[in-house]
Amino acid sequence: MTINEGGIGEINNLREDCLSKILNLTTEDWQTVLEIHGRIAQQIPANHREVLLRAAKEVGLAPGKLFHFVYVVENFDPADLSVANYQKRDPFDHPQVIQAHLNDWARVGWLEMMANGRFQITRAGHQIRQLRWQIIVDAIASHNKNQSSTLANCLATLKKVKQQVIDGGVTEEYLSFFVRYKKGLKPPPNIGSLLQLIEYRMDFGALRDDVHLAAWREVAPDLSPVEWELISIVGENPQIKLGQFIEQQARRGFEQAVFDTAVTKLTQIQWLKYDRNLLKLEAVANKSRVQVEKITNTKFFNPWQEALTNHEIENHKENLKLLRRELGKQ
């Protein structure tokens, strides 16, 4: 066998190994992680949230505004908040809605306004986020004692994959992940295992959001985020009515005219069929949507495939299933 033949054989083996790993990791595995997060959250009694709800009531904010504040300062740079920076991570909200959030949080003293439309978190804002962490820590400690080897194995694997992302360096589709990892407000040190699992889930959730947006920009750069969202939702809900879609998107703050324009454009380029108020994707739109999901999965799972062997991937899948069952029994 010549050197060249050996090299080709080695490349083919690497390709087969990579393909095997791709086939072994699926969106179902990520859904299992989401479900585990949900089961942990269910262990937190509703009365633990009363302290936060009172904090929102005292300053005249709706509870949703408080919880959204917590989400933003955890996932964005809390020392450099602006409409533009917000839309890098979430381009689906109307700028006026984002600005209203920032203004409200500044009004109650959780943010302070700086120059050029930018905001930074205040001491009071830090205290609100710290209160949220403490509530979760206390609730999980009181109502969930899971310290199994299965949980430890899951955490070890997730730590290894996260380090692979970090060591891989910053690329365009991972920017929001790195903002959350380096600048977003993180929990206190020495947190419990279940809260650490939630942290990993949130970190990887930011990564998946990043690569999903990058995939849309790659596949349909001439479409707007509103049009991406329309295609995604119609694809998941065949023959949804336009009124239902607009109702789902009401919190985004866009006028109906924006959605009407999106429907008109997608109809004209034959990506969407709109008849008697029913929406349905044309073949080209569905093909692009599937392509976006495929690119998202490839980029999202790439660090997992690079960090883990086939054996470790299979063990992780089994550990996730076991942990889901363990948490379901409590």
XYZ file of C-alpha atoms in Angstrom:
330
model
C 0.000 0.000 0.000
C 1.355 3.412 -0.956
C 1.495 6.396 1.388
C -1.272 8.087 -0.594
C -3.499 5.018 -0.356
C -2.938 4.907 3.392
C -3.818 8.591 3.671
C -7.061 8.140 1.724
C -8.009 5.168 3.876
C -7.393 7.169 7.018
C -9.519 10.066 5.738
C -12.352 7.666 4.875
C -12.171 6.151 8.366
C -12.382 9.639 9.900
C -15.375 10.462 7.715
C -17.147 7.262 8.740
C -16.391 7.944 12.408
C -17.729 11.499 12.112
C -20.850 10.298 10.281
C -21.437 7.685 12.980
C -21.308 10.364 15.657
C -23.670 12.619 13.710
C -26.158 9.784 13.456
C -25.777 9.025 17.177
C -26.642 12.558 18.313
C -30.104 13.820 17.439
C -32.489 16.611 18.332
C -34.305 14.061 20.500
C -31.281 13.988 22.805
C -31.404 17.785 23.168
C -35.134 17.556 23.861
C -34.304 15.126 26.668
C -32.015 17.766 28.205
C -34.850 20.314 27.975
C -37.257 17.869 29.585
C -34.812 17.209 32.437
C -34.548 20.970 33.013
C -38.342 21.116 33.126
C -38.528 18.327 35.693
C -36.029 20.125 37.921
C -38.073 23.326 37.629
C -41.204 21.411 38.635
C -39.536 20.623 41.957
C -39.650 24.331 42.865
C -42.905 25.092 44.730
C -44.854 28.106 43.521
C -44.613 29.810 46.919
C -40.846 30.180 46.472
C -41.561 32.777 43.793
C -43.600 34.969 46.116
C -40.572 36.982 47.207
C -39.777 37.878 43.598
C -43.398 38.621 42.795
C -43.542 41.000 45.745
C -40.350 42.680 44.523
C -41.993 43.287 41.142
C -45.217 44.542 42.747
C -43.341 46.974 44.997
C -41.869 48.801 42.003
C -44.992 48.529 39.849
C -43.724 46.007 37.309
C -45.618 43.033 35.921
C -44.022 39.690 36.940
C -43.155 38.967 33.320
C -41.036 42.123 33.190
C -39.048 40.954 36.212
C -38.400 37.459 34.889
C -37.447 38.889 31.499
C -34.979 41.205 33.244
C -33.375 38.187 34.907
C -33.116 36.433 31.536
C -31.535 39.446 29.836
C -28.853 40.191 32.438
C -27.983 36.493 32.529
C -27.633 36.094 28.771
C -26.476 39.526 27.596
C -23.640 41.766 28.784
C -25.386 43.594 31.699
C -22.792 46.377 31.557
C -23.573 47.178 27.918
C -27.277 46.740 27.196
C -28.833 48.398 24.163
C -31.455 47.715 21.524
C -28.757 46.858 18.984
C -26.970 44.406 21.294
C -30.274 42.806 22.263
C -31.183 42.206 18.619
C -27.904 40.417 17.947
C -29.280 37.605 20.113
C -33.003 38.074 19.500
C -33.860 39.902 16.242
C -37.543 38.960 16.477
C -38.695 41.673 18.920
C -39.680 45.134 17.689
C -37.034 47.718 18.689
C -39.732 49.737 20.468
C -40.580 46.738 22.656
C -36.917 46.279 23.582
C -36.512 49.980 24.338
C -39.611 49.895 26.539
C -38.117 47.025 28.566
C -34.847 48.907 29.055
C -36.689 52.094 30.028
C -38.885 50.267 32.540
C -35.904 48.578 34.184
C -34.133 51.943 34.387
C -37.257 53.570 35.861
C -37.311 51.122 38.779
C -33.563 51.439 39.331
C -32.366 48.038 38.070
C -30.510 49.671 35.169
C -28.992 53.088 34.704
C -28.779 54.928 31.396
C -25.389 55.745 29.934
C -24.484 57.589 26.732
C -25.647 56.634 23.229
C -28.758 54.742 24.325
C -26.849 52.216 26.392
C -27.667 50.899 29.865
C -25.774 49.096 32.618
C -26.981 47.084 35.578
C -27.134 48.721 39.023
C -26.566 47.350 42.512
C -30.348 46.961 42.870
C -30.427 44.982 39.627
C -27.679 42.705 40.894
C -29.685 42.121 44.061
C -32.747 41.074 42.059
C -30.684 38.555 40.097
C -29.007 37.309 43.275
C -32.431 36.878 44.882
C -33.545 34.745 41.944
C -30.480 32.522 42.289
C -30.991 32.148 46.020
C -34.635 31.149 45.575
C -33.658 28.388 43.148
C -30.764 27.185 45.320
C -32.977 27.012 48.413
C -35.877 25.359 46.621
C -33.754 22.669 45.004
C -31.895 21.984 48.254
C -35.201 21.570 50.116
C -37.193 19.595 47.591
C -34.730 17.675 45.433
C -31.908 15.610 46.913
C -30.748 13.958 43.687
C -26.993 13.357 43.935
C -26.822 10.189 41.841
C -23.858 8.922 39.846
C -26.029 9.402 36.764
C -26.252 13.135 37.438
C -22.501 13.310 38.076
C -21.801 11.524 34.789
C -24.080 13.905 32.869
C -22.347 16.927 34.402
C -18.897 15.557 33.566
C -19.860 15.060 29.930
C -21.473 18.492 29.590
C -18.403 20.109 31.172
C -16.164 18.379 28.643
C -18.286 19.520 25.692
C -18.525 23.089 26.976
C -14.742 23.213 27.296
C -14.496 22.054 23.684
C -16.624 25.036 22.609
C -14.476 27.399 24.684
C -11.176 25.961 23.393
C -12.487 26.101 19.842
C -12.455 29.900 19.937
C -15.007 32.507 18.944
C -16.708 32.011 15.598
C -19.575 34.029 14.198
C -22.296 31.555 15.142
C -21.035 31.212 18.737
C -20.900 34.915 19.670
C -23.921 34.972 21.988
C -22.706 31.857 23.759
C -19.460 33.633 24.572
C -21.253 36.778 25.742
C -23.271 34.658 28.165
C -20.236 32.642 29.249
C -17.874 35.598 29.750
C -20.125 38.552 30.588
C -23.631 37.416 31.532
C -24.367 37.251 35.243
C -23.571 33.769 36.541
C -24.576 31.970 39.762
C -22.451 32.066 42.905
C -19.614 29.473 43.125
C -20.178 26.061 44.665
C -23.746 25.714 43.442
C -25.504 22.365 43.749
C -25.414 19.730 41.035
C -28.951 20.303 39.785
C -28.451 24.045 39.425
C -25.178 23.343 37.619
C -27.117 21.152 35.199
C -29.527 24.037 34.561
C -26.548 26.324 33.906
C -25.148 23.941 31.307
C -28.575 23.684 29.670
C -28.806 27.501 29.493
C -25.270 27.793 28.075
C -25.977 25.241 25.376
C -29.371 26.839 24.745
C -27.578 30.095 23.931
C -25.297 28.162 21.597
C -28.246 26.553 19.813
C -29.930 29.958 19.395
C -26.693 31.275 17.867
C -26.280 28.534 15.296
C -29.971 28.612 14.384
C -29.770 32.316 13.529
C -26.526 31.733 11.635
C -28.227 28.985 9.632
C -31.112 31.274 8.633
C -28.657 33.973 7.583
C -26.844 31.402 5.466
C -29.883 29.824 3.829
C -32.210 32.835 3.448
C -30.140 36.041 3.745
C -32.682 38.067 1.760
C -35.514 37.352 4.204
C -36.198 39.253 7.426
C -36.330 37.677 10.922
C -40.121 38.114 10.845
C -40.209 36.046 7.654
C -37.905 33.410 9.162
C -40.251 33.121 12.130
C -43.287 32.890 9.865
C -41.723 30.038 7.885
C -40.687 28.203 11.064
C -44.089 28.419 12.745
C -46.083 27.549 9.621
C -43.733 24.593 9.062
C -44.434 23.339 12.589
C -48.198 24.045 12.327
C -49.378 23.117 8.824
C -52.268 25.269 7.585
C -52.201 27.620 10.561
C -54.435 30.662 10.151
C -52.865 34.089 9.749
C -54.854 35.368 12.728
C -53.459 32.587 14.921
C -49.915 33.396 13.863
C -50.389 37.111 14.612
C -51.885 36.258 18.015
C -48.856 34.088 18.841
C -46.520 36.915 17.840
C -48.369 39.727 19.645
C -45.717 39.970 22.373
C -43.135 40.832 19.706
C -44.779 44.234 19.263
C -45.063 44.408 15.481
C -48.180 45.834 13.818
C -50.324 43.504 11.717
C -49.155 45.381 8.607
C -45.660 43.951 9.132
C -47.005 40.402 9.069
C -49.289 41.171 6.129
C -46.265 42.446 4.210
C -44.292 39.321 5.085
C -47.111 37.086 3.855
C -47.397 39.085 0.634
C -43.661 38.867 -0.056
C -43.427 35.137 0.678
C -46.473 34.523 -1.507
C -44.979 36.504 -4.392
C -41.698 34.572 -4.309
C -43.718 31.326 -4.049
C -42.496 30.318 -0.603
C -45.957 30.511 0.947
C -49.514 29.754 -0.064
C -52.171 31.991 1.478
C -55.780 31.081 0.767
C -58.899 31.812 2.829
C -56.781 32.957 5.773
C -54.867 29.649 5.828
C -51.069 29.580 5.570
C -49.144 26.710 4.032
C -45.489 26.388 3.026
C -44.588 25.786 -0.582
C -42.012 23.079 -1.319
C -39.094 25.520 -1.697
C -39.782 27.098 1.713
C -40.084 23.749 3.440
C -36.858 22.587 1.815
C -35.076 25.693 3.125
C -36.564 25.221 6.602
C -35.329 21.622 6.707
C -31.920 22.800 5.502
C -31.783 25.363 8.313
C -32.531 22.684 10.905
C -29.902 20.380 9.396
C -27.229 23.104 9.504
C -28.277 23.979 13.057
C -27.895 20.386 14.223
C -24.545 19.971 12.473
C -23.046 23.115 14.012
C -24.646 22.599 17.410
C -23.476 19.013 17.773
C -20.032 19.605 16.247
C -18.371 20.331 19.641
C -19.986 17.192 21.062
C -18.586 15.097 18.234
C -15.128 16.631 18.631
C -15.049 16.282 22.416
C -16.540 12.806 22.828
C -15.864 9.338 21.480
C -18.675 7.180 20.128
C -18.663 5.235 23.387
C -18.941 8.427 25.456
C -21.815 9.653 23.287
C -23.740 6.408 23.765
C -23.104 6.524 27.522
C -24.323 10.115 27.647
C -27.527 9.215 25.825
C -28.172 6.420 28.322
C -27.369 8.669 31.285
C -29.832 11.285 30.034
C -32.579 8.673 29.853
C -31.740 7.397 33.332
C -31.670 10.896 34.807
C -35.028 11.717 33.246
C -36.515 8.649 34.919
C -34.844 9.404 38.261
C -36.177 12.939 38.324
C -39.612 11.739 37.279
C -39.851 9.536 40.384
C -39.272 12.382 42.843
